[in-house]
Amino acid sequence: RRLNRRPPVTLLDVFREHVRRRPRWPLILFQEEVYTYEDVDRRSNQAARLLARRLGLEPGQTVAVFLPNHPTYVWTWLALAKLGCPMACLNCNVRGRALQHALAAAGATIVLSSPGE
């Protein structure tokens, strides 16, 4: 039903509504760390500002994300959504030709990765 609305309700819209209604509710439990909706919103806003300033990201610019399973992935995804940048999710276990193919298919102009990747 939400997708049939005009304009459709996105996951970013749903996230923002949760931030508004339940800012201190836990969203992510990673190892011993708990991140609330408010925490994730703040970190994704910081990431969005950083990505826009340092990389000059503009709405519509596709970004390939090559990150491991970590909370950083969540706020990176939200930051890109807030900037209006499509995100090409790359499996961080893929290497060689499969990775080259994924990058080419994504059509991304920027790749974000962790130092270990």
Tab-separated table of C-alpha atoms in Angstrom:
chain	number	residue	atom	x	y	z
A	1	ARG	CA	0.000	0.000	0.000
A	2	ARG	CA	2.786	2.432	0.807
A	3	LEU	CA	4.353	2.039	-2.630
A	4	ASN	CA	1.004	2.783	-4.290
A	5	ARG	CA	0.876	6.193	-2.615
A	6	ARG	CA	1.924	9.209	-4.643
A	7	PRO	CA	4.653	9.969	-3.905
A	8	PRO	CA	5.522	6.473	-2.602
A	9	VAL	CA	6.689	6.038	0.990
A	10	THR	CA	10.351	5.004	1.020
A	11	LEU	CA	12.427	3.206	3.628
A	12	LEU	CA	14.053	6.551	4.363
A	13	ASP	CA	10.596	8.003	5.092
A	14	VAL	CA	9.845	5.128	7.455
A	15	PHE	CA	13.219	5.553	9.170
A	16	ARG	CA	12.637	9.287	9.640
A	17	GLU	CA	9.219	8.594	11.139
A	18	HIS	CA	10.788	6.191	13.645
A	19	VAL	CA	13.431	8.800	14.502
A	20	ARG	CA	10.644	11.312	15.136
A	21	ARG	CA	8.458	8.974	17.204
A	22	ARG	CA	10.984	6.744	18.954
A	23	PRO	CA	14.403	8.443	18.892
A	24	ARG	CA	15.815	6.514	21.848
A	25	TRP	CA	14.612	3.080	20.817
A	26	PRO	CA	17.378	0.653	19.890
A	27	LEU	CA	17.811	0.081	16.167
A	28	ILE	CA	21.114	-1.804	15.934
A	29	LEU	CA	22.805	-4.152	18.369
A	30	PHE	CA	26.321	-4.906	17.163
A	31	GLN	CA	28.650	-6.821	19.450
A	32	GLU	CA	28.314	-4.882	22.734
A	33	GLU	CA	27.200	-1.601	21.130
A	34	VAL	CA	23.602	-0.391	20.946
A	35	TYR	CA	22.698	2.294	18.418
A	36	THR	CA	19.360	4.081	18.743
A	37	TYR	CA	17.365	5.600	15.905
A	38	GLU	CA	18.676	8.983	17.029
A	39	ASP	CA	22.293	7.741	16.996
A	40	VAL	CA	21.969	6.308	13.511
A	41	ASP	CA	20.231	9.446	12.244
A	42	ARG	CA	22.998	11.666	13.635
A	43	ARG	CA	25.760	9.471	12.177
A	44	SER	CA	24.058	9.261	8.790
A	45	ASN	CA	23.684	13.060	8.726
A	46	GLN	CA	27.394	13.431	9.501
A	47	ALA	CA	28.260	10.925	6.775
A	48	ALA	CA	26.004	12.710	4.269
A	49	ARG	CA	27.670	16.059	4.968
A	50	LEU	CA	31.119	14.504	4.667
A	51	LEU	CA	30.303	12.692	1.419
A	52	ALA	CA	28.763	15.797	-0.119
A	53	ARG	CA	31.650	18.083	0.871
A	54	ARG	CA	34.627	15.828	0.244
A	55	LEU	CA	33.388	13.873	-2.763
A	56	GLY	CA	30.998	16.410	-4.230
A	57	LEU	CA	28.170	13.862	-4.420
A	58	GLU	CA	25.047	15.072	-6.155
A	59	PRO	CA	21.562	13.539	-6.360
A	60	GLY	CA	21.378	10.742	-8.923
A	61	GLN	CA	25.085	9.900	-8.760
A	62	THR	CA	25.497	6.134	-8.207
A	63	VAL	CA	27.902	5.068	-5.460
A	64	ALA	CA	29.218	1.510	-5.120
A	65	VAL	CA	29.536	0.429	-1.481
A	66	PHE	CA	32.059	-2.272	-0.661
A	67	LEU	CA	31.799	-2.521	3.139
A	68	PRO	CA	31.723	-5.439	5.577
A	69	ASN	CA	28.784	-6.282	7.828
A	70	HIS	CA	29.091	-3.413	10.313
A	71	PRO	CA	26.838	-0.563	11.539
A	72	THR	CA	28.791	1.810	9.297
A	73	TYR	CA	27.048	0.129	6.355
A	74	VAL	CA	23.638	1.210	7.684
A	75	TRP	CA	24.461	4.877	8.137
A	76	THR	CA	26.333	4.955	4.838
A	77	TRP	CA	23.226	3.631	3.098
A	78	LEU	CA	21.039	6.192	4.896
A	79	ALA	CA	23.498	9.006	4.099
A	80	LEU	CA	23.373	8.146	0.404
A	81	ALA	CA	19.578	7.945	0.501
A	82	LYS	CA	19.439	11.379	2.153
A	83	LEU	CA	21.651	12.749	-0.625
A	84	GLY	CA	19.483	11.113	-3.312
A	85	CYS	CA	22.334	8.892	-4.504
A	86	PRO	CA	21.527	5.337	-5.605
A	87	MET	CA	23.684	2.762	-3.840
A	88	ALA	CA	25.150	-0.256	-5.618
A	89	CYS	CA	25.682	-2.870	-2.900
A	90	LEU	CA	28.791	-4.933	-3.546
A	91	ASN	CA	29.475	-8.172	-1.704
A	92	CYS	CA	32.705	-7.576	0.212
A	93	ASN	CA	33.669	-11.238	-0.250
A	94	VAL	CA	33.746	-10.992	-4.044
A	95	ARG	CA	37.085	-10.536	-5.774
A	96	GLY	CA	38.606	-10.634	-9.244
A	97	ARG	CA	36.443	-10.849	-12.339
A	98	ALA	CA	33.181	-11.056	-10.395
A	99	LEU	CA	34.008	-7.784	-8.632
A	100	GLN	CA	35.033	-6.140	-11.906
A	101	HIS	CA	31.745	-7.229	-13.461
A	102	ALA	CA	29.720	-5.929	-10.495
A	103	LEU	CA	31.489	-2.568	-10.639
A	104	ALA	CA	30.953	-2.252	-14.383
A	105	ALA	CA	27.282	-3.214	-14.096
A	106	ALA	CA	26.694	-0.716	-11.289
A	107	GLY	CA	27.859	2.210	-13.367
A	108	ALA	CA	29.100	3.880	-10.204
A	109	THR	CA	31.361	6.888	-10.364
A	110	ILE	CA	32.607	6.399	-6.777
A	111	VAL	CA	33.417	3.301	-4.702
A	112	LEU	CA	33.288	3.479	-0.909
A	113	SER	CA	35.191	0.766	0.936
A	114	SER	CA	36.782	0.122	4.285
A	115	PRO	CA	40.597	0.249	4.548
A	116	GLY	CA	40.799	-3.568	4.688
A	117	GLU	CA	38.935	-4.050	1.425
